[in-house]
Coordinates of C-alpha atoms and ligand atoms in Angstrom, one line a residue:
X4 CA 0.0 0.0 0.0
X5 CA 1.2 3.5 -0.8
X6 CA 0.6 6.5 1.5
X7 CA -2.6 7.4 -0.3
X8 CA -3.9 3.9 0.6
X9 CA -3.7 2.8 -3.1
X10 CA -2.1 -0.5 -3.9
X11 CA 1.4 -0.2 -5.4
X12 CA 1.2 0.4 -9.1
X13 CA 2.5 -2.5 -11.3
X14 CA 3.7 -1.4 -14.7
X15 CA 3.6 -3.0 -18.1
X16 CA 7.3 -2.3 -18.7
X17 CA 9.0 0.7 -17.2
X18 CA 12.7 2.0 -17.4
X19 CA 15.0 -0.1 -15.2
X20 CA 18.5 1.4 -14.6
X21 CA 21.3 -0.9 -13.4
X22 CA 21.8 -1.4 -9.7
X23 CA 25.5 -0.8 -10.3
X24 CA 24.9 2.7 -11.6
X25 CA 26.7 2.1 -14.9
X26 CA 24.4 4.6 -16.7
X27 CA 25.2 7.4 -14.2
X28 CA 28.9 6.8 -14.5
X29 CA 28.8 7.3 -18.3
X30 CA 26.6 10.4 -18.0
X31 CA 28.9 11.9 -15.3
X32 CA 31.8 11.4 -17.7
X33 CA 30.0 13.3 -20.4
X34 CA 29.3 16.1 -17.9
X35 CA 32.9 16.1 -16.6
X36 CA 34.3 16.5 -20.1
X37 CA 31.4 18.9 -21.1
X38 CA 30.6 16.4 -23.9
X39 CA 26.9 17.1 -23.6
X40 CA 26.6 17.7 -27.3
X41 CA 27.0 17.1 -30.1
X42 CA 28.0 13.5 -30.9
X43 CA 30.9 12.3 -28.8
X44 CA 32.7 9.3 -27.3
X45 CA 29.6 7.8 -25.7
X46 CA 27.8 7.7 -29.1
X47 CA 30.8 6.1 -30.9
X48 CA 31.2 3.6 -28.1
X49 CA 27.5 2.7 -27.9
X50 CA 27.4 2.0 -31.6
X51 CA 30.5 -0.2 -31.4
X52 CA 29.4 -2.0 -28.3
X53 CA 25.9 -2.7 -29.6
X54 CA 27.3 -3.9 -33.0
X55 CA 29.5 -6.3 -31.1
X56 CA 26.7 -7.5 -28.9
X57 CA 24.4 -8.4 -31.8
X58 CA 27.2 -9.4 -34.2
X59 CA 26.9 -6.9 -37.0
X60 CA 29.5 -4.9 -38.9
X61 CA 28.0 -1.4 -38.6
X62 CA 25.6 0.7 -36.5
X63 CA 24.4 4.3 -36.3
X64 CA 22.8 5.6 -33.1
X65 CA 19.7 7.8 -33.8
X66 CA 17.1 9.8 -32.0
X67 CA 14.4 7.1 -32.2
X68 CA 13.5 3.7 -33.7
X69 CA 11.1 5.4 -36.0
X70 CA 14.0 7.6 -37.4
X71 CA 15.9 4.3 -37.9
X72 CA 13.1 2.8 -39.9
X73 CA 12.8 6.0 -41.9
X74 CA 16.6 6.0 -42.8
X75 CA 16.5 2.2 -43.5
X76 CA 13.7 2.8 -46.1
X77 CA 15.8 5.7 -47.6
X78 CA 18.9 3.5 -47.7
X79 CA 17.2 0.9 -49.8
X80 CA 15.9 3.6 -52.2
X81 CA 12.2 3.8 -51.2
X82 CA 10.7 7.0 -52.6
X83 CA 7.6 8.7 -53.9
X84 CA 5.0 6.3 -55.1
X85 CA 7.0 3.1 -54.3
X86 CA 5.3 0.1 -52.8
X87 CA 6.5 -1.4 -49.5
X88 CA 5.2 -4.7 -48.1
X89 CA 4.8 -4.3 -44.3
X90 CA 3.7 -6.5 -41.5
X91 CA 0.1 -5.8 -40.6
X92 CA 0.2 -6.7 -36.9
X93 CA 2.5 -4.0 -35.4
X94 CA 2.7 -0.6 -33.8
X95 CA 2.1 2.3 -36.2
X96 CA 5.7 3.4 -36.0
X97 CA 6.7 0.5 -38.3
X98 CA 4.4 1.8 -41.1
X99 CA 4.5 5.6 -40.7
X100 CA 8.0 6.1 -42.2
X101 CA 6.7 4.5 -45.4
X102 CA 4.4 7.5 -45.7
X103 CA 7.2 9.9 -44.7
X104 CA 8.9 8.8 -47.9
X105 CA 5.7 9.3 -49.9
X106 CA 5.5 5.5 -50.5
X107 CA 2.5 3.2 -50.4
X108 CA 2.3 0.5 -47.7
X109 CA 0.7 -2.9 -48.5
X110 CA -0.1 -4.8 -45.3
X111 CA 0.7 -8.5 -44.9
X112 CA -1.1 -10.8 -42.5
X113 CA 0.5 -12.8 -39.7
X114 CA 0.5 -16.6 -39.2
X115 CA 0.7 -18.8 -36.0
X116 CA 4.0 -17.1 -35.2
X117 CA 2.2 -13.8 -34.7
X118 CA 4.6 -12.3 -37.2
X119 CA 4.5 -12.0 -41.0
X120 CA 3.1 -15.1 -42.8
X121 CA 5.6 -16.1 -45.6
X122 CA 2.8 -17.5 -47.7
X123 CA 0.8 -14.3 -47.5
X124 CA 4.0 -12.5 -48.4
X125 CA 4.4 -14.7 -51.5
X126 CA 0.7 -14.1 -52.4
X127 CA 1.4 -10.3 -52.2
X128 CA 4.4 -10.6 -54.5
X129 CA 2.4 -12.7 -57.0
X130 CA -0.5 -10.2 -57.0
X131 CA 1.8 -7.2 -57.6
X132 CA 3.8 -9.0 -60.2
X133 CA 0.6 -9.4 -62.2
X134 CA 0.1 -5.6 -61.8
X135 CA 3.7 -5.1 -63.0
X136 CA 4.6 -3.5 -59.7
X137 CA 7.6 -4.6 -57.6
X138 CA 7.9 -3.4 -54.0
X139 CA 11.0 -1.6 -53.1
X140 CA 11.3 -3.2 -49.6
X141 CA 9.7 -5.6 -47.1
X142 CA 9.4 -4.7 -43.4
X143 CA 9.1 -7.6 -41.0
X144 CA 8.5 -7.2 -37.2
X145 CA 9.6 -9.3 -34.3
X146 CA 6.5 -8.6 -32.2
X147 CA 6.8 -8.6 -28.4
X148 CA 10.3 -10.1 -28.8
X149 CA 9.1 -13.2 -30.7
X150 CA 11.2 -13.8 -33.8
X151 CA 9.5 -13.9 -37.2
X152 CA 10.2 -17.0 -39.2
X153 CA 13.0 -15.3 -41.2
X154 CA 14.3 -18.1 -43.4
X155 CA 11.1 -18.6 -45.6
X156 CA 10.5 -14.8 -45.6
X157 CA 14.1 -14.2 -46.8
X158 CA 13.7 -16.9 -49.4
X159 CA 10.7 -15.0 -51.0
X160 CA 12.5 -11.7 -50.7
X161 CA 15.7 -13.1 -52.4
X162 CA 13.6 -14.8 -55.1
X163 CA 12.1 -11.4 -56.0
X164 CA 15.4 -9.5 -55.3
X165 CA 13.8 -7.1 -52.8
X166 CA 15.6 -6.0 -49.6
X167 CA 14.3 -7.1 -46.1
X168 CA 14.2 -4.6 -43.2
X169 CA 13.8 -6.1 -39.7
X170 CA 11.9 -4.0 -37.2
X171 CA 13.6 -5.4 -34.1
X172 CA 12.4 -2.5 -31.9
X173 CA 10.9 -4.9 -29.4
X174 CA 13.4 -7.8 -29.9
X175 CA 16.9 -6.7 -28.8
X176 CA 18.3 -9.8 -27.2
X177 CA 16.1 -12.2 -29.2
X178 CA 17.8 -14.9 -31.4
X179 CA 16.5 -16.6 -34.5
X180 CA 18.3 -19.9 -35.0
X181 CA 21.2 -18.6 -33.0
X182 CA 21.5 -15.2 -34.8
X183 CA 20.4 -11.9 -33.2
X184 CA 17.2 -10.5 -34.7
X185 CA 17.9 -7.3 -36.5
X186 CA 21.1 -8.7 -38.1
X187 CA 19.7 -11.2 -40.5
X188 CA 17.9 -9.1 -43.1
X189 CA 19.5 -6.3 -45.1
X190 CA 19.0 -3.7 -42.4
X191 CA 17.7 -3.9 -38.9
X192 CA 16.5 -1.4 -36.3
X193 CA 16.3 -1.3 -32.5
X194 CA 14.4 1.2 -30.2
X195 CA 15.5 2.5 -26.8
X196 CA 12.2 4.1 -26.0
X197 CA 11.2 4.1 -22.3
X198 CA 9.1 1.0 -22.4
X199 CA 11.6 -1.2 -24.4
X200 CA 13.8 -3.9 -22.8
X201 CA 16.6 -1.3 -22.5
X202 CA 16.2 2.4 -22.8
X203 CA 18.1 5.7 -23.3
X204 CA 14.8 7.5 -22.4
X205 CA 14.4 7.8 -26.2
X206 CA 16.6 6.6 -29.1
X207 CA 17.2 4.0 -31.7
X208 CA 19.9 2.3 -33.7
X209 CA 20.1 1.3 -37.4
X210 CA 22.4 -1.7 -38.0
X211 CA 23.6 -3.6 -41.1
X212 CA 26.6 -5.6 -42.5
X213 CA 26.5 -3.2 -45.4
X214 CA 28.8 -0.5 -44.0
X215 CA 28.2 1.8 -47.0
X216 CA 24.5 2.0 -46.2
X217 CA 25.2 2.8 -42.5
X218 CA 27.6 5.5 -43.5
X219 CA 25.0 7.0 -45.8
X220 CA 22.4 6.9 -43.1
X221 CA 24.8 8.6 -40.7
X222 CA 25.3 11.4 -43.3
X223 CA 21.5 11.9 -43.8
X224 CA 21.0 11.9 -40.0
X225 CA 23.5 14.7 -39.6
X226 CA 21.6 17.2 -41.9
X227 CA 23.3 15.7 -45.0
X228 CA 26.2 18.1 -44.5
X229 CA 28.9 17.6 -47.1
X230 CA 32.5 17.4 -45.9
X231 CA 33.4 21.1 -46.6
X232 CA 34.3 23.9 -44.2
X233 CA 31.4 25.9 -45.5
X234 CA 27.8 24.5 -45.2
X235 CA 27.3 22.6 -48.4
X236 CA 24.2 20.4 -49.0
X237 CA 23.5 18.3 -52.1
X238 CA 20.8 16.2 -50.5
X239 CA 17.9 16.5 -48.1
X240 CA 19.0 15.9 -44.5
X241 CA 17.6 15.2 -41.1
X242 CA 18.5 15.9 -37.5
X243 CA 18.3 12.3 -36.3
X244 CA 21.5 11.7 -34.3
X245 CA 21.5 10.5 -30.6
X246 CA 23.0 12.8 -28.0
X247 CA 26.2 11.9 -26.2
X248 CA 24.4 12.1 -22.8
X249 CA 21.7 9.6 -23.8
X250 CA 24.3 7.3 -25.5
X251 CA 25.9 7.1 -22.0
X252 CA 22.6 5.7 -20.6
X253 CA 22.6 3.2 -23.5
X254 CA 26.1 2.0 -22.8
X255 CA 25.1 1.3 -19.2
X256 CA 21.9 -0.4 -20.1
X257 CA 23.6 -2.6 -22.6
X258 CA 25.6 -4.1 -19.7
X259 CA 22.4 -5.4 -18.1
X260 CA 20.6 -6.5 -21.3
X261 CA 21.2 -10.2 -20.6
X262 CA 20.0 -9.8 -17.0
X263 CA 16.9 -8.1 -18.3
X264 CA 16.2 -10.9 -20.7
X265 CA 16.6 -13.4 -17.9
X266 CA 14.1 -11.6 -15.8
X267 CA 11.6 -11.2 -18.6
X268 CA 11.9 -15.0 -19.3
X269 CA 11.3 -15.7 -15.6
X270 CA 8.1 -13.5 -15.7
X271 CA 6.8 -15.4 -18.7
X272 CA 7.5 -18.7 -17.1
X273 CA 5.8 -17.6 -13.9
X274 CA 2.6 -16.7 -15.8
X275 CA 2.9 -19.9 -17.8
X276 CA 3.1 -22.0 -14.6
X277 CA 0.4 -20.2 -12.8
X278 CA -2.2 -19.5 -15.6
X279 CA -1.8 -22.2 -18.2
X280 CA -4.4 -24.5 -16.6
X281 CA -7.2 -21.9 -17.0
X282 CA -9.7 -23.0 -19.7
X283 CA -9.4 -21.0 -22.9
X284 CA -6.2 -19.2 -21.9
X285 CA -3.0 -19.7 -23.9
X286 CA 0.4 -18.1 -23.6
X287 CA 1.9 -16.4 -26.7
X288 CA 3.5 -19.0 -29.0
X289 CA 7.3 -19.7 -28.8
X290 CA 8.7 -21.4 -31.9
X291 CA 11.5 -24.1 -31.9
X292 CA 13.7 -21.7 -33.9
X293 CA 13.2 -18.9 -31.4
X294 CA 15.1 -17.7 -28.3
X295 CA 12.9 -14.7 -27.4
X296 CA 13.7 -11.8 -25.2
X297 CA 10.2 -12.1 -23.7
X298 CA 9.8 -8.3 -23.9
X299 CA 6.1 -8.6 -23.0
X300 CA 4.3 -11.7 -21.8
X301 CA 1.1 -12.0 -23.8
X302 CA -1.9 -14.3 -23.6
X303 CA -4.8 -15.1 -25.9
X304 CA -8.3 -15.9 -24.6
X305 CA -10.9 -18.1 -26.3
X306 CA -13.4 -18.7 -23.6
X307 CA -15.9 -16.7 -21.5
X308 CA -13.4 -14.4 -20.1
X309 CA -12.6 -11.6 -22.6
X310 CA -9.4 -9.4 -22.8
X311 CA -11.3 -6.3 -21.6
X312 CA -12.4 -8.3 -18.4
X313 CA -8.7 -9.0 -17.7
X314 CA -7.6 -5.4 -18.4
X315 CA -10.4 -3.9 -16.2
X316 CA -9.9 -6.3 -13.3
X317 CA -6.2 -5.6 -13.3
X318 CA -6.7 -1.8 -13.6
X319 CA -9.0 -2.0 -10.5
X320 CA -6.0 -3.3 -8.6
X321 CA -3.7 -0.6 -10.0
X322 CA -2.0 -3.0 -12.4
X323 CA -1.3 -2.0 -15.9
X324 CA -2.0 -4.2 -18.9
X325 CA -2.8 -3.6 -22.6
X326 CA -4.5 -4.9 -25.6
X327 CA -2.4 -6.3 -28.5
X328 CA -1.4 -3.7 -31.2
X329 CA -4.4 -2.9 -33.4
X330 CA -3.5 -4.2 -36.9
X331 CA -2.6 -1.5 -39.5
X332 CA -5.4 -2.5 -42.0
X333 CA -7.9 -1.7 -39.2
X334 CA -6.5 1.8 -38.6
X335 CA -8.6 4.7 -39.9
X336 CA -5.4 6.3 -41.2
X337 CA -4.5 3.3 -43.3
X338 CA -8.0 2.2 -44.3
X339 CA -7.4 2.7 -48.0
X340 CA -4.3 0.5 -48.1
X341 CA -4.2 -3.0 -49.6
X342 CA -4.1 -5.9 -47.2
X343 CA -3.0 -9.4 -48.1
X344 CA -4.3 -12.4 -46.1
X345 CA -4.8 -16.1 -46.8
X346 CA -8.0 -16.1 -44.7
X347 CA -11.4 -16.2 -46.5
X348 CA -12.9 -14.2 -43.6
X349 CA -11.2 -11.8 -41.2
X350 CA -7.5 -12.3 -40.6
X351 CA -5.0 -13.8 -38.3
X352 CA -3.9 -10.3 -37.1
X353 CA -7.4 -9.3 -36.2
X354 CA -8.0 -12.5 -34.3
X355 CA -4.8 -12.0 -32.2
X356 CA -5.8 -8.4 -31.6
X357 CA -9.4 -9.2 -30.5
X358 CA -8.3 -12.1 -28.2
X359 CA -4.9 -11.0 -26.9
X360 CA -3.7 -9.2 -23.7
X361 CA -0.2 -8.0 -22.8
X362 CA 0.4 -8.7 -19.1
X363 CA 2.7 -6.6 -16.9
X364 CA 6.2 -7.6 -17.7
X365 CA 8.2 -5.1 -15.7
X366 CA 11.6 -6.3 -14.8
X367 CA 11.3 -4.7 -11.4
X368 CA 8.4 -6.9 -10.4
X369 CA 8.8 -9.1 -7.3
X370 CA 7.3 -12.6 -6.9
X371 CA 4.7 -10.8 -4.7
X372 CA 3.8 -8.5 -7.6
X373 CA 3.5 -11.5 -9.9
X374 CA 1.3 -13.3 -7.4
X375 CA -1.0 -10.3 -7.3
X376 CA -1.4 -10.4 -11.1
X377 CA -2.1 -14.1 -11.1
X378 CA -4.6 -13.8 -8.3
X379 CA -6.7 -11.2 -10.1
X380 CA -6.7 -13.2 -13.3
X381 CA -7.5 -16.5 -11.7
X382 CA -10.4 -14.7 -9.8
X383 CA -12.0 -14.1 -13.2
X384 CA -12.4 -17.9 -13.7
X385 CA -14.3 -18.3 -10.5
X386 CA -13.9 -20.1 -7.3
X387 CA -13.3 -23.6 -8.7
X388 CA -10.0 -22.4 -10.2
X389 CA -8.7 -20.4 -7.3
Ligands
PLP426 C1 8.7 1.1 -30.2 C2 8.5 0.6 -31.6 C3 9.0 1.4 -32.7 C4 9.4 2.8 -32.6 O1 10.5 3.0 -31.8 P1 10.6 4.5 -31.2 O2 12.0 4.5 -30.6 O3 9.6 4.7 -30.2 O4 10.5 5.5 -32.3 C5 8.9 0.8 -33.9 N1 8.3 -0.4 -34.1 C6 7.9 -1.2 -33.1 C7 7.3 -2.5 -33.4 C8 7.9 -0.7 -31.8 O5 7.4 -1.4 -30.8

């Protein structure tokens, strides 16, 4: 109980700085050297350390994950009127940069993995081939830290010779067949927004084994300023770089990434152990190829208890939970866009959206906090389950 008599708030996923104070030490160093801005040693080191961690040749630290997706699209040549195939079940930040470039998103349904269905992707390629239109890029997402099934997706992309961008904003620390998500397609992006597995308060990273593309993105992100003493510009630029202070937070957070993944996995397994017996409740699907970071623990419901019942019952106990991302093809802003699904009626993405709930997955949660969540949820199934 807090002073006001309210029960302690349990969050979905809130910033969690290291117990060791790594982040503060890096920030203090930035202050001591007056390297508050612009770019500086923390930015360079954060890029290098993250690239090493995930096993990729080059990285550029940016102001957000959204900025990273924007520059990824630009790096593969997406421009006015181009088509981009984009995962339907995701947060709007995946799709919005397609519009920033004046391009046209076509949304692709998910399959049992919750991420892009390779067969629906193939169907999209075949449809647009008949229309004599070839997309400029494909964007796949690793939702809630679950890896998309990249091999068959890459196979289709390679067959049609179209680059694959991985939106790994939610999946830093997840591995697909032993390789870090974000490093397997042509370009990958991470987010360090406040609710992600590690945070810089706000920030992102664009990574690739194509060092030229990363150099180009770095150039665009720095106002596309040509290397002359006077201010010379041949291209449109952006102010998208990460500050040296925030990169210090990132360096500290990177040191505890493995610890955070371990705790997120513990949270998932706790829910699994204490909720799986409830009728009509399933945990989010983990595939054999996948070693997720378990960013959020999600469930799907198919019985009498609905997602809204869970969300409201938890809220009444001052516990935060959330619906699954509302699919892009259902968003008013994207209502005129094409959507490719294998389903005769509805879609897999819509089904997951209407039946899913994200449970609190905050790494600061204690076993007592987890027990509180479980108790509220079990209560909805009635006395015989308690
Ligand atoms: C958070 C998120 C982003 C955007 O990252 P920001 O750093 O907030 O701009 C993009 N895609 C997905 C799937 C996300 O969850």
